[in-house]
Coordinates of C-alpha atoms in Angstrom, one line a residue:
Chain A
M228 CA 218.8 64.1 205.6
T229 CA 216.0 66.1 203.9
Y230 CA 212.5 64.1 203.3
W231 CA 209.0 64.5 202.8
K232 CA 206.1 63.1 204.9
T233 CA 202.8 62.7 202.8
I234 CA 199.4 61.4 203.1
A235 CA 196.3 61.9 201.2
R236 CA 192.7 60.6 202.1
S237 CA 189.5 61.3 200.8
C238 CA 186.1 60.7 202.7
R239 CA 182.5 60.5 201.2
G240 CA 180.3 63.4 202.0
I241 CA 176.7 62.5 203.9
A242 CA 175.0 64.0 201.1
H243 CA 176.5 61.6 198.6
E244 CA 175.8 58.6 200.8
Q245 CA 172.2 59.8 200.9
Q246 CA 172.0 60.3 197.3
G247 CA 174.0 56.9 196.6
L248 CA 176.7 58.7 194.9
P249 CA 180.3 57.6 195.2
C250 CA 183.0 59.8 196.5
Q251 CA 183.8 61.9 193.6
D252 CA 187.1 63.4 195.3
A253 CA 190.5 62.1 194.5
A254 CA 193.8 62.7 195.8
D255 CA 197.5 61.1 195.9
C256 CA 200.9 62.3 196.2
R257 CA 204.2 60.6 195.2
V258 CA 207.6 61.1 196.7
L259 CA 210.4 61.3 194.5
P260 CA 214.3 61.2 195.0
N261 CA 216.2 64.0 195.8
G262 CA 213.6 65.8 198.1
V263 CA 210.9 66.2 195.4
V264 CA 207.2 65.6 196.0
V265 CA 204.4 66.2 193.8
G266 CA 200.8 65.7 194.8
A267 CA 197.5 66.4 193.3
V268 CA 193.6 66.9 194.6
A269 CA 190.8 66.8 192.1
D270 CA 186.9 67.1 193.0
G271 CA 184.5 65.7 190.8
A272 CA 181.5 67.6 189.8
G273 CA 178.3 66.6 191.5
S274 CA 176.5 67.1 188.4
A275 CA 178.6 65.1 186.2
R276 CA 177.9 61.3 185.9
L277 CA 181.3 59.7 185.9
S278 CA 183.1 62.8 187.8
D279 CA 184.5 60.3 190.2
V280 CA 186.6 58.5 187.4
G281 CA 187.5 62.1 186.0
A282 CA 189.1 63.0 189.3
Q283 CA 190.8 59.9 189.8
R284 CA 192.0 59.7 186.5
S285 CA 193.1 63.5 186.5
V286 CA 195.1 63.1 189.8
D287 CA 197.0 59.8 188.4
L288 CA 197.9 61.5 185.0
V289 CA 199.0 64.7 186.6
L290 CA 201.3 63.0 189.2
Q291 CA 202.5 60.9 186.4
G292 CA 203.4 63.7 184.0
L293 CA 205.1 65.7 186.9
S294 CA 207.0 62.7 187.9
L295 CA 208.3 62.0 184.4
I296 CA 209.4 65.8 183.8
V297 CA 211.2 65.5 187.1
Q298 CA 212.8 62.1 186.1
E299 CA 213.8 63.2 182.6
F300 CA 215.5 66.1 184.0
E301 CA 217.7 64.1 186.2
Q302 CA 218.6 61.6 183.6
R303 CA 219.7 64.4 181.4
H304 CA 221.5 66.4 184.3
P305 CA 222.7 63.5 186.6
G306 CA 223.4 65.0 190.2
K307 CA 221.7 68.3 189.7
V308 CA 218.4 68.9 191.7
F309 CA 215.2 70.0 189.7
P310 CA 215.6 73.7 189.6
V311 CA 212.7 76.3 190.5
L312 CA 210.6 77.1 187.4
S313 CA 209.9 80.5 186.4
E314 CA 206.1 81.1 186.6
S315 CA 205.9 81.3 182.6
V316 CA 207.9 77.7 182.6
A317 CA 205.3 76.7 185.1
R318 CA 202.5 77.8 183.2
Q319 CA 203.9 76.0 180.1
V320 CA 204.3 72.8 181.8
F321 CA 200.8 72.8 183.5
T322 CA 199.3 73.9 180.3
Q323 CA 200.8 70.9 178.6
L324 CA 199.6 68.7 181.3
H325 CA 196.1 69.8 181.0
H326 CA 196.6 69.2 177.2
C327 CA 197.4 65.8 178.0
L328 CA 194.7 65.3 180.5
M329 CA 192.1 66.4 178.0
A330 CA 193.2 63.9 175.3
E331 CA 193.1 61.4 178.1
L332 CA 189.7 62.2 179.1
A333 CA 188.4 62.2 175.7
M334 CA 189.7 58.4 175.4
I335 CA 187.8 57.6 178.8
A336 CA 184.6 59.4 177.2
Q337 CA 184.7 57.3 174.2
A338 CA 185.5 54.2 176.2
H339 CA 182.4 55.0 178.7
Q340 CA 180.2 56.2 175.9
C341 CA 179.7 59.6 177.7
E342 CA 180.5 62.9 177.1
V343 CA 183.9 64.8 178.3
K344 CA 181.8 67.1 180.6
D345 CA 180.3 64.0 182.4
L346 CA 184.2 63.5 183.8
A347 CA 184.2 67.2 184.9
C348 CA 186.4 67.8 187.9
T349 CA 188.4 70.6 189.7
L350 CA 192.1 69.9 190.0
L351 CA 194.9 71.5 192.5
A352 CA 198.5 70.2 191.9
F353 CA 201.9 71.2 193.2
L354 CA 205.5 70.1 192.5
A355 CA 207.9 70.9 195.6
T356 CA 211.7 70.7 195.4
P357 CA 214.1 71.5 198.2
Q358 CA 214.3 75.0 196.4
G359 CA 210.9 75.9 196.0
L360 CA 207.2 74.9 195.0
A361 CA 205.2 75.4 191.7
A362 CA 201.4 75.0 191.9
M363 CA 198.3 75.2 189.8
Q364 CA 194.6 75.2 190.6
I365 CA 191.8 74.8 188.3
G366 CA 188.3 75.7 190.0
D367 CA 187.8 75.6 193.6
G368 CA 189.3 73.6 196.7
F369 CA 192.4 75.1 198.4
M370 CA 196.3 75.2 198.6
V371 CA 197.6 76.2 202.2
V372 CA 201.3 76.5 202.9
R373 CA 203.6 77.5 205.5
L374 CA 207.1 78.9 205.0
P375 CA 209.3 78.1 207.6
D376 CA 209.0 80.8 210.7
D377 CA 206.2 82.0 208.9
A378 CA 202.2 82.1 209.3
Y379 CA 199.7 79.8 207.0
G380 CA 199.1 81.4 203.5
L381 CA 196.5 80.5 200.8
V382 CA 198.6 80.0 197.6
F383 CA 195.5 81.0 195.2
E384 CA 192.4 83.0 195.9
P385 CA 189.3 80.5 195.1
D386 CA 188.2 80.7 191.5
K387 CA 184.4 81.5 192.2
G388 CA 181.8 83.0 190.2
E389 CA 179.3 85.4 191.3
Y390 CA 177.3 82.7 192.9
S391 CA 178.2 80.0 195.6
N392 CA 177.4 77.2 193.1
E393 CA 179.6 78.2 190.4
T394 CA 183.3 77.1 189.5
T395 CA 185.7 75.9 186.8
F396 CA 186.3 72.4 185.9
V397 CA 189.2 70.8 184.0
T398 CA 186.8 70.2 181.0
S399 CA 185.3 73.8 181.0
T400 CA 186.0 75.3 177.8
D401 CA 187.9 78.3 179.6
A402 CA 190.0 75.9 181.9
V403 CA 193.3 76.9 180.4
E404 CA 192.4 80.6 180.9
A405 CA 191.1 80.2 184.2
M406 CA 193.9 78.2 185.6
Q407 CA 196.1 79.8 188.2
V408 CA 199.7 79.0 188.4
R409 CA 202.1 80.3 191.0
V410 CA 205.8 79.7 192.0
L411 CA 207.4 80.2 195.3
A412 CA 210.9 80.6 195.5
E413 CA 211.3 78.9 199.1
T414 CA 210.2 75.4 199.9
P415 CA 207.3 75.5 202.3
V416 CA 207.5 73.1 205.5
F417 CA 204.1 72.3 205.2
V418 CA 201.6 71.8 202.4
C419 CA 198.0 71.2 202.5
L420 CA 195.5 70.7 199.8
A421 CA 191.9 70.2 200.3
S422 CA 188.7 69.9 198.3
D423 CA 186.0 72.5 198.7
G424 CA 184.1 70.7 201.1
L425 CA 186.6 72.0 204.0
E426 CA 186.9 75.5 202.5
R427 CA 184.2 76.9 204.9
V428 CA 185.8 75.2 208.1
A429 CA 189.3 76.2 207.3
L430 CA 189.2 79.6 205.7
R431 CA 187.9 82.9 206.8
V432 CA 186.1 83.5 203.5
R433 CA 185.8 87.3 204.2
D434 CA 189.7 87.8 203.5
W435 CA 190.4 84.1 202.5
L436 CA 192.8 84.0 205.4
P437 CA 193.7 80.4 206.7
Y438 CA 192.4 79.5 210.1
P439 CA 195.5 78.4 212.2
P440 CA 193.7 76.2 214.5
F441 CA 192.8 74.1 211.7
F442 CA 195.9 73.5 210.5
Q443 CA 198.1 73.3 213.6
P444 CA 196.8 70.0 214.5
L445 CA 197.2 68.6 211.2
E446 CA 200.9 69.7 211.2
E447 CA 201.5 68.2 214.8
Y448 CA 200.0 65.0 213.4
L449 CA 202.7 64.8 210.8
S450 CA 205.5 65.8 213.2
E451 CA 204.4 63.0 215.5
T452 CA 205.7 60.3 213.4
D453 CA 209.1 59.4 211.6
A454 CA 207.4 57.5 209.0
A455 CA 207.2 58.7 205.2
E456 CA 203.6 58.2 205.5
P457 CA 202.0 58.5 209.0
P458 CA 199.5 56.1 210.4
P459 CA 196.2 57.2 208.5
D460 CA 193.8 56.5 211.5
Y461 CA 193.7 60.2 212.9
L462 CA 193.2 61.6 209.4
E463 CA 190.5 59.1 208.5
A464 CA 188.5 59.6 211.8
F465 CA 188.8 63.4 211.4
L466 CA 187.4 63.3 207.9
A467 CA 184.5 61.2 208.6
S468 CA 183.8 62.7 212.3
A469 CA 180.5 63.9 213.3
Q470 CA 181.8 67.3 214.1
L471 CA 182.8 67.6 210.4
N472 CA 179.7 66.3 208.9
A473 CA 177.9 68.8 210.7
R474 CA 179.5 71.3 209.0
T475 CA 179.5 70.0 205.3
S476 CA 177.6 67.5 203.4
D477 CA 180.1 67.4 200.6
D478 CA 182.9 64.9 200.0
K479 CA 186.1 65.8 202.0
T480 CA 189.9 65.5 200.9
L481 CA 192.9 66.4 202.5
L482 CA 196.4 65.9 201.5
L483 CA 199.3 66.9 203.8
A484 CA 203.0 67.0 203.1
Q485 CA 205.9 68.3 205.7
L486 CA 209.4 68.7 204.9
V487 CA 211.6 67.5 207.5
R488 CA 215.3 68.8 207.1
Chain B
M85 CA 200.6 62.7 222.7
P86 CA 197.4 62.2 220.6
V87 CA 196.7 65.4 218.5
G88 CA 193.2 67.0 218.8
F89 CA 191.0 67.5 215.7
P90 CA 191.3 70.6 213.8
E91 CA 189.0 73.6 215.0
F92 CA 186.6 75.3 212.6
I93 CA 186.3 78.8 211.7
E94 CA 182.6 80.2 211.7
N95 CA 181.8 81.8 208.4
P96 CA 178.6 83.5 207.6
E97 CA 176.1 81.2 205.6
N98 CA 175.6 81.5 201.9
R99 CA 172.6 83.0 201.0
C100 CA 169.8 81.9 198.9
P101 CA 167.4 85.1 198.1
V102 CA 164.0 84.4 197.0
I103 CA 161.5 87.1 196.1
L104 CA 157.8 86.1 196.0
L105 CA 156.4 88.5 193.4
L106 CA 152.5 88.2 194.1
D107 CA 149.4 89.4 192.4
T108 CA 146.9 91.0 195.0
S109 CA 144.4 92.7 192.4
A110 CA 140.8 92.4 192.9
S111 CA 140.3 89.3 190.8
M112 CA 142.4 87.5 193.5
A113 CA 139.9 87.8 196.2
G114 CA 138.2 85.0 197.9
A115 CA 139.4 81.5 197.5
S116 CA 142.8 82.3 195.6
I117 CA 144.0 84.9 198.0
E118 CA 143.1 82.3 200.8
A119 CA 144.8 79.6 199.1
L120 CA 147.7 81.7 198.4
N121 CA 147.8 83.0 202.2
E122 CA 148.0 79.3 203.3
G123 CA 150.6 78.4 200.7
I124 CA 153.1 81.1 201.9
Q125 CA 152.8 79.6 205.6
I126 CA 153.5 76.3 204.1
F127 CA 156.6 77.6 202.6
K128 CA 157.9 78.7 205.9
Q129 CA 157.0 75.5 207.7
N130 CA 158.8 73.6 205.0
L131 CA 162.0 75.7 205.1
L132 CA 162.0 75.7 208.9
E133 CA 162.0 71.6 208.7
D134 CA 165.4 71.8 206.9
E135 CA 168.3 73.4 208.8
Q136 CA 170.5 74.3 206.2
A137 CA 167.6 76.0 204.1
S138 CA 166.3 77.8 207.5
L139 CA 169.9 79.4 207.9
S140 CA 170.4 80.1 204.1
V141 CA 167.0 81.4 202.4
D142 CA 166.2 85.0 202.7
V143 CA 162.6 85.7 201.5
A144 CA 160.9 89.2 200.2
I145 CA 157.6 89.6 199.1
I146 CA 156.2 92.2 196.7
T147 CA 152.8 92.5 196.0
F148 CA 151.1 94.2 192.9
G149 CA 147.1 95.1 193.2
N150 CA 146.3 96.0 196.5
Q151 CA 147.6 99.5 196.9
G152 CA 149.7 99.3 193.9
V153 CA 153.1 97.9 194.1
Q154 CA 154.4 97.1 197.4
C155 CA 157.6 95.7 198.9
I156 CA 155.5 94.2 202.0
Q157 CA 158.4 92.2 203.2
D158 CA 162.0 93.2 202.6
F159 CA 164.6 90.3 202.5
V160 CA 164.6 88.5 205.9
G161 CA 165.8 85.2 207.1
V162 CA 163.4 82.2 207.5
H163 CA 163.4 82.5 211.1
D164 CA 162.2 86.0 211.1
F165 CA 159.9 85.7 208.5
L166 CA 156.2 86.6 209.5
P167 CA 153.7 85.1 206.6
P168 CA 151.5 88.0 205.7
T169 CA 147.7 87.9 205.1
L170 CA 147.4 89.3 201.9
Q171 CA 144.4 91.5 200.9
T172 CA 143.1 92.2 197.4
G173 CA 141.9 94.9 195.7
G174 CA 142.7 97.3 192.5
M175 CA 144.3 96.9 189.2
T176 CA 147.5 94.5 188.2
P177 CA 150.5 96.7 187.8
M178 CA 152.8 93.7 187.2
G179 CA 155.3 95.6 184.8
A180 CA 156.3 98.1 187.7
A181 CA 156.4 95.2 190.2
I182 CA 158.7 93.2 188.1
D183 CA 161.1 96.1 187.8
Q184 CA 161.1 96.8 191.6
A185 CA 161.9 92.9 192.2
L186 CA 164.8 93.1 189.9
N187 CA 165.9 96.3 191.4
L188 CA 165.5 94.6 195.0
V189 CA 167.7 91.7 193.8
E190 CA 170.6 93.7 192.9
T191 CA 170.2 95.7 196.0
R192 CA 170.5 92.7 198.1
K193 CA 173.5 91.4 196.3
Q194 CA 175.3 94.5 197.1
V195 CA 174.3 94.1 200.9
Y196 CA 175.8 90.6 200.7
R197 CA 179.0 91.8 198.9
Q198 CA 179.6 94.4 201.4
N199 CA 179.0 91.8 204.2
H200 CA 181.5 89.5 202.4
V201 CA 178.6 86.7 202.2
D202 CA 178.3 84.4 199.5
Y203 CA 175.1 83.9 197.8
Y204 CA 173.3 81.8 195.4
R205 CA 171.5 83.0 192.1
P206 CA 168.4 84.8 193.4
W207 CA 165.0 83.5 192.4
I208 CA 161.9 85.5 191.7
F209 CA 158.6 83.9 191.9
L210 CA 155.9 85.7 190.0
I211 CA 152.2 84.4 190.7
T212 CA 149.1 86.2 188.9
D213 CA 145.8 85.5 187.9
G214 CA 145.4 88.4 185.3
A215 CA 147.2 90.5 182.8
P216 CA 149.3 93.6 183.5
T217 CA 147.2 96.8 183.7
D218 CA 150.6 98.8 183.1
D219 CA 153.6 98.8 180.6
W220 CA 154.8 95.1 180.9
Q221 CA 156.9 95.4 177.6
A222 CA 159.8 97.0 179.1
A223 CA 159.8 94.7 182.2
S224 CA 159.9 91.8 179.7
T225 CA 163.0 93.3 178.5
H226 CA 164.4 93.4 181.9
V227 CA 163.5 89.8 182.7
R228 CA 165.2 88.5 179.7
S229 CA 168.3 90.5 179.9
A230 CA 168.6 89.7 183.6
E231 CA 168.4 85.9 182.8
Q232 CA 170.7 86.1 180.1
Q233 CA 173.2 87.7 182.5
N234 CA 172.7 84.9 185.0
K235 CA 171.5 87.9 187.5
V236 CA 168.3 86.0 188.5
S237 CA 166.3 83.0 187.8
F238 CA 162.5 84.0 186.9
F239 CA 159.8 81.8 187.3
A240 CA 156.0 82.4 186.4
V241 CA 153.1 80.9 187.8
A242 CA 149.6 81.5 185.9
V243 CA 146.6 81.1 188.2
E244 CA 143.3 80.4 186.1
G245 CA 142.4 83.5 184.6
A246 CA 145.9 84.8 183.8
N247 CA 146.6 85.9 180.1
L248 CA 149.1 82.9 179.1
K249 CA 150.0 84.9 176.1
V250 CA 151.5 87.9 178.1
L251 CA 153.1 85.6 180.6
R252 CA 154.9 83.7 177.9
D253 CA 156.1 87.0 176.7
I254 CA 157.5 88.0 180.2
A255 CA 159.0 84.8 181.2
P256 CA 162.4 84.0 179.7
P257 CA 161.9 81.4 176.6
H258 CA 163.8 78.8 178.3
R259 CA 161.6 78.7 181.4
P260 CA 158.0 79.1 180.0
P261 CA 155.2 80.1 182.6
I262 CA 153.6 76.9 184.3
S263 CA 149.9 77.0 184.8
L264 CA 148.3 76.1 188.2
H265 CA 146.3 73.1 188.7
G266 CA 143.1 74.8 190.2
L267 CA 144.1 76.3 193.5
N268 CA 146.9 74.1 194.3
F269 CA 149.0 76.6 195.8
R270 CA 149.9 74.0 198.7
E271 CA 151.8 71.8 196.3
L272 CA 153.2 74.9 194.6
F273 CA 154.9 76.1 198.0
V274 CA 155.9 72.5 199.0
W275 CA 157.8 72.5 195.4
L276 CA 159.2 75.8 196.0
S277 CA 160.5 74.9 199.4
A278 CA 162.0 71.8 198.1
S279 CA 163.5 73.5 195.3
V280 CA 165.3 76.3 197.4
K281 CA 166.2 73.5 200.0
R282 CA 168.1 71.8 197.0
V283 CA 169.6 75.0 195.7
S284 CA 170.7 76.1 199.4
G285 CA 172.2 72.6 200.2
S286 CA 173.9 72.4 196.7
K287 CA 177.7 71.9 196.2
V288 CA 179.8 74.3 194.5
G289 CA 179.8 73.9 191.0
E290 CA 176.7 71.6 190.9
A291 CA 174.1 72.5 188.4
V292 CA 170.9 71.9 190.3
A293 CA 168.2 69.5 189.3
L294 CA 164.6 70.6 190.6
P295 CA 162.0 68.5 191.6
A296 CA 159.2 67.6 189.3
V297 CA 156.3 70.0 188.6
G298 CA 153.3 68.0 190.0
W299 CA 151.1 71.0 190.7
G300 CA 150.8 72.7 187.3
E301 CA 151.5 72.3 183.4
V302 CA 154.2 74.1 181.6
V303 CA 152.6 76.5 179.2
S304 CA 154.0 75.9 175.9

């Protein structure tokens, strides 16, 4: 039987602790029937007042939207598995989701009496079926996948401005234009989403190559259990570890998914 | 079997380039240049206290006055930076010095790019007590255009005696010159090191709020 093991955890960065800021990362995934999984990671902008709220709501809404699309398809086509989307259809779907997200964030901003940009966050999301994967990214953070019998691959080159402290947020005026969308016609056996706090320890920035010794233990960790959600202790301990905090003061998020056939 | 933690790749640090653009003309002689020299020492000490900043910040110094425009220190890491003892003399070729600083910034960016090193927006920090004795109008246009294109952040500090009107025309409109209280270079450089520490430790995408300026008044 084909199924997914998934886990997502965020951990507050030490700089955020020192400044009394909350963890502004959010991450979640949902396993749906018929071997479909959806996941999202959002990283709230450090300078935006309520970006933790924006990040959490963005993750929730995107997962809700993607789940709904899959459910509606299955209701209309009973017994059929959700197909691999073309890249242009995937772009339409993610653009529509972004549109809904903006409407939602506008309402939240009104309720909190703040501006929409106070909810600024980056966003990474994917929908994987037994046949393939559709993914999107606005801003930084990264998504790494491994196809069966293949090496780790980065799905999107990071969206970076000229300078190290520039990126795009879902609330940026050019968010839709800057949104990257990609479809893989084969299902990865391993998917890893991370906020940018982990970028510099997991990727070789010279050519954006994933560093296998970073990802292999994470894959092994998933392989060690049969549970649909592995025991979180290992992942939580890693994200809070002194080794990692010595390398990044930012919030840290990992979302892991492994396909079992 | 317990799994080991993920291992980390070593990447080069993001760089944070800062050019000190310093007036060493004759009028800076005496207490001014002594206080400035001391300030630069404090700048280095403060950066060394912050591990991230000491690894990220690259310092260069261009002087104008004594022996014309001189790049007395090309970009160097904080650990290798030897604070100079500046000597005074001559005129105030500020315009040429500004242009050289703008060029040095772009050359440095090329070096970073060639080495696949990420960098923060460079800072040019001008300190003067006088008025330019060369063509500064062109340099002013270059500063404003560079600011507008996000190429650099330009700060102008006026020491007593500086021509504030000209400095206002050189500095970008959204960042007017700051008039130093007396010879409080110590506070100025403490502020500068605190500011670049914030930049060098900043998160991707973060707009950095700079510390309050306690060492001078914004010239309006």
